[in-house]
mmCIF file with all atom_site columns, C-alpha atoms in Angstrom:
data_model
loop_
_atom_site.group_PDB
_atom_site.id
_atom_site.type_symbol
_atom_site.label_atom_id
_atom_site.label_alt_id
_atom_site.label_comp_id
_atom_site.label_asym_id
_atom_site.label_entity_id
_atom_site.label_seq_id
_atom_site.pdbx_PDB_ins_code
_atom_site.Cartn_x
_atom_site.Cartn_y
_atom_site.Cartn_z
_atom_site.occupancy
_atom_site.B_iso_or_equiv
_atom_site.pdbx_formal_charge
_atom_site.auth_seq_id
_atom_site.auth_comp_id
_atom_site.auth_asym_id
_atom_site.auth_atom_id
_atom_site.pdbx_PDB_model_num
ATOM 1   C CA . ILE K 1 1   ? 0.000   0.006   -0.002  1.00 56.00 ? 151 ILE K CA 1
ATOM 2   C CA . PRO K 1 2   ? 1.601   3.337   -1.041  1.00 61.00 ? 152 PRO K CA 1
ATOM 3   C CA . ASN K 1 3   ? 2.214   6.011   1.586   1.00 70.00 ? 153 ASN K CA 1
ATOM 4   C CA . ILE K 1 4   ? 0.059   8.819   0.125   1.00 74.00 ? 154 ILE K CA 1
ATOM 5   C CA . GLN K 1 5   ? -0.006  12.116  2.060   1.00 78.00 ? 155 GLN K CA 1
ATOM 6   C CA . TRP K 1 6   ? -3.483  12.978  0.733   1.00 84.00 ? 156 TRP K CA 1
ATOM 7   C CA . SER K 1 7   ? -4.922  9.497   1.367   1.00 85.00 ? 157 SER K CA 1
ATOM 8   C CA . ASN K 1 8   ? -7.673  10.805  3.689   1.00 87.00 ? 158 ASN K CA 1
ATOM 9   C CA . ASN K 1 9   ? -8.762  13.401  1.109   1.00 90.00 ? 159 ASN K CA 1
ATOM 10  C CA . ILE K 1 10  ? -9.060  10.977  -1.812  1.00 92.00 ? 160 ILE K CA 1
ATOM 11  C CA . SER K 1 11  ? -10.701 8.391   0.447   1.00 92.00 ? 161 SER K CA 1
ATOM 12  C CA . THR K 1 12  ? -13.344 10.953  1.474   1.00 93.00 ? 162 THR K CA 1
ATOM 13  C CA . LEU K 1 13  ? -14.090 11.823  -2.165  1.00 95.00 ? 163 LEU K CA 1
ATOM 14  C CA . MET K 1 14  ? -14.487 8.144   -3.032  1.00 95.00 ? 164 MET K CA 1
ATOM 15  C CA . MET K 1 15  ? -16.823 7.643   -0.065  1.00 95.00 ? 165 MET K CA 1
ATOM 16  C CA . LEU K 1 16  ? -18.953 10.499  -1.427  1.00 95.00 ? 166 LEU K CA 1
ATOM 17  C CA . ALA K 1 17  ? -19.052 8.811   -4.832  1.00 95.00 ? 167 ALA K CA 1
ATOM 18  C CA . MET K 1 18  ? -19.517 5.155   -3.795  1.00 95.00 ? 168 MET K CA 1
ATOM 19  C CA . PRO K 1 19  ? -23.350 5.185   -3.438  1.00 95.00 ? 169 PRO K CA 1
ATOM 20  C CA . PHE K 1 20  ? -23.755 6.907   -6.824  1.00 96.00 ? 170 PHE K CA 1
ATOM 21  C CA . THR K 1 21  ? -21.985 4.057   -8.619  1.00 93.00 ? 171 THR K CA 1
ATOM 22  C CA . LEU K 1 22  ? -24.754 1.772   -7.299  1.00 89.00 ? 172 LEU K CA 1
ATOM 23  C CA . TYR K 1 23  ? -27.432 4.213   -8.412  1.00 92.00 ? 173 TYR K CA 1
ATOM 24  C CA . ALA K 1 24  ? -25.839 4.419   -11.881 1.00 92.00 ? 174 ALA K CA 1
ATOM 25  C CA . ALA K 1 25  ? -25.897 0.597   -12.019 1.00 87.00 ? 175 ALA K CA 1
ATOM 26  C CA . ARG K 1 26  ? -29.707 0.844   -12.147 1.00 86.00 ? 176 ARG K CA 1
ATOM 27  C CA . TYR K 1 27  ? -29.301 2.013   -15.722 1.00 87.00 ? 177 TYR K CA 1
ATOM 28  C CA . HIS K 1 28  ? -25.877 0.743   -16.872 1.00 85.00 ? 178 HIS K CA 1
ATOM 29  C CA . LYS K 1 29  ? -24.458 -2.606  -15.699 1.00 80.00 ? 179 LYS K CA 1
ATOM 30  C CA . ILE K 1 30  ? -20.855 -1.410  -16.100 1.00 84.00 ? 180 ILE K CA 1
ATOM 31  C CA . TYR K 1 31  ? -21.197 0.611   -12.871 1.00 87.00 ? 181 TYR K CA 1
ATOM 32  C CA . LEU K 1 32  ? -21.819 -2.479  -10.720 1.00 82.00 ? 182 LEU K CA 1
ATOM 33  C CA . PRO K 1 33  ? -18.172 -3.651  -10.786 1.00 83.00 ? 183 PRO K CA 1
ATOM 34  C CA . ILE K 1 34  ? -17.090 -0.019  -10.425 1.00 89.00 ? 184 ILE K CA 1
ATOM 35  C CA . PHE K 1 35  ? -18.922 0.057   -7.064  1.00 89.00 ? 185 PHE K CA 1
ATOM 36  C CA . PHE K 1 36  ? -16.648 -2.712  -5.801  1.00 86.00 ? 186 PHE K CA 1
ATOM 37  C CA . LEU K 1 37  ? -13.569 -1.129  -7.403  1.00 87.00 ? 187 LEU K CA 1
ATOM 38  C CA . VAL K 1 38  ? -14.270 2.122   -5.555  1.00 91.00 ? 188 VAL K CA 1
ATOM 39  C CA . TYR K 1 39  ? -14.320 0.269   -2.243  1.00 88.00 ? 189 TYR K CA 1
ATOM 40  C CA . ALA K 1 40  ? -11.135 -1.605  -3.167  1.00 85.00 ? 190 ALA K CA 1
ATOM 41  C CA . ALA K 1 41  ? -9.482  1.727   -4.068  1.00 87.00 ? 191 ALA K CA 1
ATOM 42  C CA . ILE K 1 42  ? -10.469 3.157   -0.677  1.00 88.00 ? 192 ILE K CA 1
ATOM 43  C CA . ILE K 1 43  ? -8.715  0.219   1.016   1.00 83.00 ? 193 ILE K CA 1
ATOM 44  C CA . LEU K 1 44  ? -5.627  0.735   -1.187  1.00 82.00 ? 194 LEU K CA 1
ATOM 45  C CA . THR K 1 45  ? -5.295  4.418   -0.234  1.00 84.00 ? 195 THR K CA 1
ATOM 46  C CA . GLY K 1 46  ? -3.924  3.336   3.136   1.00 79.00 ? 196 GLY K CA 1
ATOM 47  C CA . SER K 1 47  ? -6.276  5.759   4.901   1.00 85.00 ? 197 SER K CA 1
ATOM 48  C CA . ARG K 1 48  ? -7.202  4.260   8.258   1.00 83.00 ? 198 ARG K CA 1
ATOM 49  C CA . GLY K 1 49  ? -10.412 6.295   8.266   1.00 86.00 ? 199 GLY K CA 1
ATOM 50  C CA . GLY K 1 50  ? -11.156 4.845   4.841   1.00 88.00 ? 200 GLY K CA 1
ATOM 51  C CA . TRP K 1 51  ? -10.496 1.308   6.077   1.00 86.00 ? 201 TRP K CA 1
ATOM 52  C CA . VAL K 1 52  ? -12.883 1.639   8.988   1.00 87.00 ? 202 VAL K CA 1
ATOM 53  C CA . PHE K 1 53  ? -15.573 4.044   7.778   1.00 91.00 ? 203 PHE K CA 1
ATOM 54  C CA . GLY K 1 54  ? -15.304 3.131   4.088   1.00 91.00 ? 204 GLY K CA 1
ATOM 55  C CA . THR K 1 55  ? -16.101 -0.438  5.139   1.00 88.00 ? 205 THR K CA 1
ATOM 56  C CA . ALA K 1 56  ? -18.990 0.870   7.280   1.00 90.00 ? 206 ALA K CA 1
ATOM 57  C CA . GLU K 1 57  ? -20.386 2.796   4.293   1.00 93.00 ? 207 GLU K CA 1
ATOM 58  C CA . PHE K 1 58  ? -19.888 -0.220  2.034   1.00 90.00 ? 208 PHE K CA 1
ATOM 59  C CA . ILE K 1 59  ? -21.983 -2.319  4.426   1.00 86.00 ? 209 ILE K CA 1
ATOM 60  C CA . LEU K 1 60  ? -24.622 0.460   4.571   1.00 90.00 ? 210 LEU K CA 1
ATOM 61  C CA . CYS K 1 61  ? -24.807 0.483   0.774   1.00 90.00 ? 211 CYS K CA 1
ATOM 62  C CA . LEU K 1 62  ? -25.364 -3.275  0.770   1.00 84.00 ? 212 LEU K CA 1
ATOM 63  C CA . THR K 1 63  ? -27.972 -2.875  3.523   1.00 84.00 ? 213 THR K CA 1
ATOM 64  C CA . PHE K 1 64  ? -29.987 -0.365  1.481   1.00 86.00 ? 214 PHE K CA 1
ATOM 65  C CA . VAL K 1 65  ? -29.263 -1.829  -1.955  1.00 84.00 ? 215 VAL K CA 1
ATOM 66  C CA . HIS K 1 66  ? -32.872 -3.069  -2.190  1.00 79.00 ? 216 HIS K CA 1
ATOM 67  C CA . LYS K 1 67  ? -34.014 0.568   -2.022  1.00 84.00 ? 217 LYS K CA 1
ATOM 68  C CA . ILE K 1 68  ? -31.536 1.740   -4.629  1.00 84.00 ? 218 ILE K CA 1
ATOM 69  C CA . PHE K 1 69  ? -32.477 -1.162  -6.927  1.00 82.00 ? 219 PHE K CA 1
ATOM 70  C CA . GLU K 1 70  ? -36.194 -0.932  -6.170  1.00 80.00 ? 220 GLU K CA 1
ATOM 71  C CA . GLY K 1 71  ? -38.101 -2.943  -8.756  1.00 77.00 ? 221 GLY K CA 1
ATOM 72  C CA . GLN K 1 72  ? -34.915 -4.648  -10.002 1.00 72.00 ? 222 GLN K CA 1
ATOM 73  C CA . PRO K 1 73  ? -34.509 -7.764  -7.814  1.00 63.00 ? 223 PRO K CA 1
ATOM 74  C CA . ALA K 1 74  ? -32.006 -9.569  -10.042 1.00 62.00 ? 224 ALA K CA 1
ATOM 75  C CA . ARG K 1 75  ? -29.396 -6.830  -9.747  1.00 60.00 ? 225 ARG K CA 1
ATOM 76  C CA . LYS K 1 76  ? -30.098 -6.501  -6.043  1.00 63.00 ? 226 LYS K CA 1
ATOM 77  C CA . TRP K 1 77  ? -29.208 -10.102 -5.291  1.00 63.00 ? 227 TRP K CA 1
ATOM 78  C CA . VAL K 1 78  ? -26.175 -10.060 -7.570  1.00 68.00 ? 228 VAL K CA 1
ATOM 79  C CA . THR K 1 79  ? -24.871 -7.028  -5.688  1.00 68.00 ? 229 THR K CA 1
ATOM 80  C CA . VAL K 1 80  ? -25.535 -8.550  -2.283  1.00 66.00 ? 230 VAL K CA 1
ATOM 81  C CA . SER K 1 81  ? -23.860 -11.830 -3.254  1.00 69.00 ? 231 SER K CA 1
ATOM 82  C CA . LEU K 1 82  ? -20.775 -10.179 -4.719  1.00 72.00 ? 232 LEU K CA 1
ATOM 83  C CA . GLY K 1 83  ? -20.609 -7.748  -1.810  1.00 71.00 ? 233 GLY K CA 1
ATOM 84  C CA . THR K 1 84  ? -20.743 -10.541 0.734   1.00 69.00 ? 234 THR K CA 1
ATOM 85  C CA . LEU K 1 85  ? -17.913 -12.415 -1.013  1.00 72.00 ? 235 LEU K CA 1
ATOM 86  C CA . LEU K 1 86  ? -15.828 -9.254  -1.166  1.00 76.00 ? 236 LEU K CA 1
ATOM 87  C CA . MET K 1 87  ? -16.451 -8.484  2.493   1.00 68.00 ? 237 MET K CA 1
ATOM 88  C CA . ILE K 1 88  ? -15.288 -11.972 3.458   1.00 70.00 ? 238 ILE K CA 1
ATOM 89  C CA . GLY K 1 89  ? -12.079 -11.381 1.510   1.00 73.00 ? 239 GLY K CA 1
ATOM 90  C CA . VAL K 1 90  ? -11.514 -7.979  3.109   1.00 73.00 ? 240 VAL K CA 1
ATOM 91  C CA . ALA K 1 91  ? -12.233 -9.356  6.593   1.00 65.00 ? 241 ALA K CA 1
ATOM 92  C CA . VAL K 1 92  ? -9.662  -12.132 6.071   1.00 67.00 ? 242 VAL K CA 1
ATOM 93  C CA . GLY K 1 93  ? -7.139  -9.560  4.859   1.00 70.00 ? 243 GLY K CA 1
ATOM 94  C CA . VAL K 1 94  ? -7.693  -7.270  7.845   1.00 66.00 ? 244 VAL K CA 1
ATOM 95  C CA . VAL K 1 95  ? -7.395  -10.167 10.296  1.00 60.00 ? 245 VAL K CA 1
ATOM 96  C CA . MET K 1 96  ? -4.094  -11.171 8.665   1.00 64.00 ? 246 MET K CA 1
ATOM 97  C CA . MET K 1 97  ? -2.820  -7.605  9.046   1.00 66.00 ? 247 MET K CA 1
ATOM 98  C CA . ILE K 1 98  ? -3.799  -7.498  12.717  1.00 60.00 ? 248 ILE K CA 1
ATOM 99  C CA . LEU K 1 99  ? -1.885  -10.718 13.351  1.00 57.00 ? 249 LEU K CA 1
ATOM 100 C CA . TYR K 1 100 ? 1.386   -8.886  12.649  1.00 57.00 ? 250 TYR K CA 1
ATOM 101 C CA . ARG K 1 101 ? 2.920   -8.222  16.051  1.00 53.00 ? 251 ARG K CA 1
ATOM 102 C CA . ASP K 1 102 ? 4.018   -4.611  15.487  1.00 59.00 ? 252 ASP K CA 1
ATOM 103 C CA . TRP K 1 103 ? 0.951   -3.445  13.543  1.00 60.00 ? 253 TRP K CA 1
ATOM 104 C CA . HIS K 1 104 ? -1.487  -1.054  15.242  1.00 65.00 ? 254 HIS K CA 1
ATOM 105 C CA . LEU K 1 105 ? -4.460  0.688   13.673  1.00 68.00 ? 255 LEU K CA 1
ATOM 106 C CA . VAL K 1 106 ? -4.090  3.614   16.068  1.00 71.00 ? 256 VAL K CA 1
ATOM 107 C CA . SER K 1 107 ? -1.165  4.554   18.307  1.00 74.00 ? 257 SER K CA 1
ATOM 108 C CA . ARG K 1 108 ? -1.923  6.096   21.692  1.00 75.00 ? 258 ARG K CA 1
ATOM 109 C CA . THR K 1 109 ? 0.877   8.617   21.211  1.00 77.00 ? 259 THR K CA 1
ATOM 110 C CA . GLU K 1 110 ? -0.239  10.079  17.868  1.00 78.00 ? 260 GLU K CA 1
ATOM 111 C CA . SER K 1 111 ? -1.581  13.618  17.711  1.00 80.00 ? 261 SER K CA 1
ATOM 112 C CA . ARG K 1 112 ? -5.198  12.744  16.874  1.00 81.00 ? 262 ARG K CA 1
ATOM 113 C CA . VAL K 1 113 ? -5.567  10.532  19.933  1.00 84.00 ? 263 VAL K CA 1
ATOM 114 C CA . LEU K 1 114 ? -4.005  13.188  22.162  1.00 87.00 ? 264 LEU K CA 1
ATOM 115 C CA . LEU K 1 115 ? -6.169  15.903  20.576  1.00 87.00 ? 265 LEU K CA 1
ATOM 116 C CA . LEU K 1 116 ? -9.277  13.868  21.397  1.00 88.00 ? 266 LEU K CA 1
ATOM 117 C CA . GLY K 1 117 ? -8.474  14.218  25.095  1.00 89.00 ? 267 GLY K CA 1
ATOM 118 C CA . ARG K 1 118 ? -7.528  17.862  24.612  1.00 89.00 ? 268 ARG K CA 1
ATOM 119 C CA . ALA K 1 119 ? -10.939 18.585  23.044  1.00 90.00 ? 269 ALA K CA 1
ATOM 120 C CA . VAL K 1 120 ? -12.583 17.446  26.282  1.00 92.00 ? 270 VAL K CA 1
ATOM 121 C CA . GLU K 1 121 ? -10.216 19.631  28.319  1.00 92.00 ? 271 GLU K CA 1
ATOM 122 C CA . ASP K 1 122 ? -10.903 22.618  26.026  1.00 92.00 ? 272 ASP K CA 1
ATOM 123 C CA . PHE K 1 123 ? -14.639 22.112  26.399  1.00 94.00 ? 273 PHE K CA 1
ATOM 124 C CA . LEU K 1 124 ? -14.452 21.917  30.183  1.00 94.00 ? 274 LEU K CA 1
ATOM 125 C CA . SER K 1 125 ? -12.356 25.084  30.320  1.00 93.00 ? 275 SER K CA 1
ATOM 126 C CA . ALA K 1 126 ? -14.851 27.021  28.130  1.00 92.00 ? 276 ALA K CA 1
ATOM 127 C CA . PRO K 1 127 ? -18.123 25.057  28.042  1.00 94.00 ? 277 PRO K CA 1
ATOM 128 C CA . VAL K 1 128 ? -20.375 27.785  26.596  1.00 96.00 ? 278 VAL K CA 1
ATOM 129 C CA . SER K 1 129 ? -18.529 28.912  23.459  1.00 93.00 ? 279 SER K CA 1
ATOM 130 C CA . GLY K 1 130 ? -15.429 26.691  23.442  1.00 91.00 ? 280 GLY K CA 1
ATOM 131 C CA . LYS K 1 131 ? -11.820 27.840  23.040  1.00 91.00 ? 281 LYS K CA 1
ATOM 132 C CA . GLY K 1 132 ? -12.492 29.344  19.589  1.00 90.00 ? 282 GLY K CA 1
ATOM 133 C CA . LEU K 1 133 ? -11.397 28.328  16.080  1.00 87.00 ? 283 LEU K CA 1
ATOM 134 C CA . GLY K 1 134 ? -8.356  30.610  16.299  1.00 84.00 ? 284 GLY K CA 1
ATOM 135 C CA . CYS K 1 135 ? -7.075  29.210  19.588  1.00 84.00 ? 285 CYS K CA 1
ATOM 136 C CA . ARG K 1 136 ? -3.410  28.136  19.390  1.00 83.00 ? 286 ARG K CA 1
ATOM 137 C CA . ASP K 1 137 ? -3.162  26.369  22.736  1.00 85.00 ? 287 ASP K CA 1
ATOM 138 C CA . ASN K 1 138 ? -2.777  22.952  21.064  1.00 83.00 ? 288 ASN K CA 1
ATOM 139 C CA . THR K 1 139 ? 0.358   23.749  19.052  1.00 82.00 ? 289 THR K CA 1
ATOM 140 C CA . ASP K 1 140 ? 2.269   21.395  21.331  1.00 82.00 ? 290 ASP K CA 1
ATOM 141 C CA . LEU K 1 141 ? 0.298   18.476  19.884  1.00 84.00 ? 291 LEU K CA 1
ATOM 142 C CA . TYR K 1 142 ? -0.120  19.633  16.287  1.00 77.00 ? 292 TYR K CA 1
ATOM 143 C CA . ASN K 1 143 ? 1.374   22.633  14.522  1.00 76.00 ? 293 ASN K CA 1
ATOM 144 C CA . GLY K 1 144 ? 0.362   22.905  10.875  1.00 72.00 ? 294 GLY K CA 1
ATOM 145 C CA . LYS K 1 145 ? 1.838   24.993  8.119   1.00 74.00 ? 295 LYS K CA 1
ATOM 146 C CA . ALA K 1 146 ? 2.023   28.765  8.479   1.00 76.00 ? 296 ALA K CA 1
ATOM 147 C CA . GLY K 1 147 ? -1.379  30.441  8.284   1.00 75.00 ? 297 GLY K CA 1
ATOM 148 C CA . THR K 1 148 ? -3.388  27.293  9.015   1.00 75.00 ? 298 THR K CA 1
ATOM 149 C CA . MET K 1 149 ? -5.670  26.576  11.957  1.00 76.00 ? 299 MET K CA 1
ATOM 150 C CA . ILE K 1 150 ? -4.783  24.201  14.796  1.00 75.00 ? 300 ILE K CA 1
ATOM 151 C CA . TRP K 1 151 ? -7.225  21.470  13.707  1.00 80.00 ? 301 TRP K CA 1
ATOM 152 C CA . TYR K 1 152 ? -8.311  18.627  15.954  1.00 80.00 ? 302 TYR K CA 1
ATOM 153 C CA . HIS K 1 153 ? -8.501  16.640  12.685  1.00 81.00 ? 303 HIS K CA 1
ATOM 154 C CA . MET K 1 154 ? -11.896 15.276  13.784  1.00 85.00 ? 304 MET K CA 1
ATOM 155 C CA . MET K 1 155 ? -15.242 16.960  13.185  1.00 89.00 ? 305 MET K CA 1
ATOM 156 C CA . ILE K 1 156 ? -17.049 16.330  16.464  1.00 91.00 ? 306 ILE K CA 1
ATOM 157 C CA . PRO K 1 157 ? -14.080 17.133  18.760  1.00 91.00 ? 307 PRO K CA 1
ATOM 158 C CA . GLN K 1 158 ? -13.550 20.308  16.695  1.00 91.00 ? 308 GLN K CA 1
ATOM 159 C CA . ILE K 1 159 ? -17.125 21.399  17.387  1.00 94.00 ? 309 ILE K CA 1
ATOM 160 C CA . VAL K 1 160 ? -16.943 20.437  21.074  1.00 94.00 ? 310 VAL K CA 1
ATOM 161 C CA . GLY K 1 161 ? -13.526 21.944  21.762  1.00 93.00 ? 311 GLY K CA 1
ATOM 162 C CA . SER K 1 162 ? -13.684 25.028  19.560  1.00 92.00 ? 312 SER K CA 1
ATOM 163 C CA . MET K 1 163 ? -17.376 25.985  19.832  1.00 94.00 ? 313 MET K CA 1
ATOM 164 C CA . GLY K 1 164 ? -18.636 24.515  23.119  1.00 95.00 ? 314 GLY K CA 1
ATOM 165 C CA . MET K 1 165 ? -22.378 24.225  23.776  1.00 97.00 ? 315 MET K CA 1
ATOM 166 C CA . VAL K 1 166 ? -23.140 26.910  21.178  1.00 96.00 ? 316 VAL K CA 1
ATOM 167 C CA . GLY K 1 167 ? -21.533 24.742  18.496  1.00 95.00 ? 317 GLY K CA 1
ATOM 168 C CA . ILE K 1 168 ? -23.083 21.511  19.778  1.00 96.00 ? 318 ILE K CA 1
ATOM 169 C CA . VAL K 1 169 ? -26.585 23.039  19.688  1.00 97.00 ? 319 VAL K CA 1
ATOM 170 C CA . ALA K 1 170 ? -26.073 24.705  16.289  1.00 97.00 ? 320 ALA K CA 1
ATOM 171 C CA . TYR K 1 171 ? -24.583 21.648  14.569  1.00 95.00 ? 321 TYR K CA 1
ATOM 172 C CA . GLY K 1 172 ? -27.052 19.360  16.341  1.00 96.00 ? 322 GLY K CA 1
ATOM 173 C CA . TYR K 1 173 ? -29.938 21.453  14.973  1.00 97.00 ? 323 TYR K CA 1
ATOM 174 C CA . GLN K 1 174 ? -28.405 21.257  11.484  1.00 95.00 ? 324 GLN K CA 1
ATOM 175 C CA . LEU K 1 175 ? -27.930 17.470  11.751  1.00 93.00 ? 325 LEU K CA 1
ATOM 176 C CA . VAL K 1 176 ? -31.547 16.894  12.883  1.00 95.00 ? 326 VAL K CA 1
ATOM 177 C CA . GLY K 1 177 ? -32.751 19.025  9.964   1.00 95.00 ? 327 GLY K CA 1
ATOM 178 C CA . ARG K 1 178 ? -30.710 16.985  7.502   1.00 92.00 ? 328 ARG K CA 1
ATOM 179 C CA . LEU K 1 179 ? -31.942 13.700  8.955   1.00 92.00 ? 329 LEU K CA 1
ATOM 180 C CA . ARG K 1 180 ? -35.548 14.898  8.586   1.00 93.00 ? 330 ARG K CA 1
ATOM 181 C CA . LEU K 1 181 ? -34.818 15.855  4.992   1.00 90.00 ? 331 LEU K CA 1
ATOM 182 C CA . MET K 1 182 ? -33.320 12.421  4.312   1.00 89.00 ? 332 MET K CA 1
ATOM 183 C CA . LEU K 1 183 ? -36.461 10.685  5.611   1.00 90.00 ? 333 LEU K CA 1
ATOM 184 C CA . ALA K 1 184 ? -39.021 13.064  4.055   1.00 92.00 ? 334 ALA K CA 1
ATOM 185 C CA . ARG K 1 185 ? -39.314 11.195  0.758   1.00 90.00 ? 335 ARG K CA 1
ATOM 186 C CA . ILE K 1 186 ? -37.829 7.731   0.239   1.00 91.00 ? 336 ILE K CA 1
ATOM 187 C CA . THR K 1 187 ? -36.873 7.057   -3.379  1.00 91.00 ? 337 THR K CA 1
ATOM 188 C CA . PRO K 1 188 ? -33.852 5.323   -4.917  1.00 91.00 ? 338 PRO K CA 1
ATOM 189 C CA . TYR K 1 189 ? -32.286 8.726   -5.596  1.00 93.00 ? 339 TYR K CA 1
ATOM 190 C CA . THR K 1 190 ? -32.886 10.219  -2.140  1.00 93.00 ? 340 THR K CA 1
ATOM 191 C CA . VAL K 1 191 ? -31.516 7.042   -0.526  1.00 94.00 ? 341 VAL K CA 1
ATOM 192 C CA . THR K 1 192 ? -28.391 7.425   -2.681  1.00 94.00 ? 342 THR K CA 1
ATOM 193 C CA . LEU K 1 193 ? -28.015 11.078  -1.674  1.00 94.00 ? 343 LEU K CA 1
ATOM 194 C CA . SER K 1 194 ? -28.467 10.139  1.984   1.00 94.00 ? 344 SER K CA 1
ATOM 195 C CA . LEU K 1 195 ? -25.839 7.391   1.816   1.00 95.00 ? 345 LEU K CA 1
ATOM 196 C CA . SER K 1 196 ? -23.417 9.826   0.169   1.00 95.00 ? 346 SER K CA 1
ATOM 197 C CA . TYR K 1 197 ? -23.985 12.383  2.936   1.00 93.00 ? 347 TYR K CA 1
ATOM 198 C CA . ILE K 1 198 ? -23.526 9.691   5.587   1.00 93.00 ? 348 ILE K CA 1
ATOM 199 C CA . GLY K 1 199 ? -20.261 8.762   3.842   1.00 92.00 ? 349 GLY K CA 1
ATOM 200 C CA . LEU K 1 200 ? -19.064 12.370  4.151   1.00 89.00 ? 350 LEU K CA 1
ATOM 201 C CA . PHE K 1 201 ? -20.175 12.485  7.781   1.00 87.00 ? 351 PHE K CA 1
ATOM 202 C CA . LEU K 1 202 ? -18.300 9.252   8.521   1.00 89.00 ? 352 LEU K CA 1
#
C-alpha cells in the first residue's frame, strides 16, 4: 500500500461517490463492478479512516441496496452476493494484518488521539462557546503549516472543543434538519443522496 499524504482526502471523495456508482448501475451494468472497485481503491489508499468508515459505508450500501435497486430484484441479489464475497475477503485480509505483532491501527501517542483528550479539556475550560477556532493552545500536539488553523483533525471534537455548547446546539440542529430531509421522501435517488452524505459524515 503506497504512503500517500493525501490518502484521507481521496478516500473521502471516493466515499462520497460510492453510493452513486450503485445508483448508476440501475441504468448501466458497467457501474456495478465499479462500485466494488471504488471500495477496493479506498482500502488501497492506506487511509485508516477509509479502512474503517469506508467499510461501514460499504456495508450500509449493501444494507440499502434493495431501495436503490427498487423494482430490480435480479441486480439487487447479484450485488448482495458479490458484496458478501468481497467483504469476506476484506475481513480475512484485515485479520491477517492485525496478526502482525508490530501493527497497530491507532497509536496512543499520535496527535489525533491526544487531541481527542484535549478537546474534552478545552470544552471543560470554556463550556459555553469553546476555546475558539483561532485558539493556538494545542500547538504542542499539532502545529500545521504557516497560516493554518490548529485542527483537531476530527469533526465532532472540533465542534466540542472550539465551539462549546453553542456549536453543539447549532450543529445538532443542522444534523436533525438533515436527517428529517433524508427521511421526508424515500426514493432510490434520495436514498443514494443520503448514503453519500452519511459517507461524508463518517
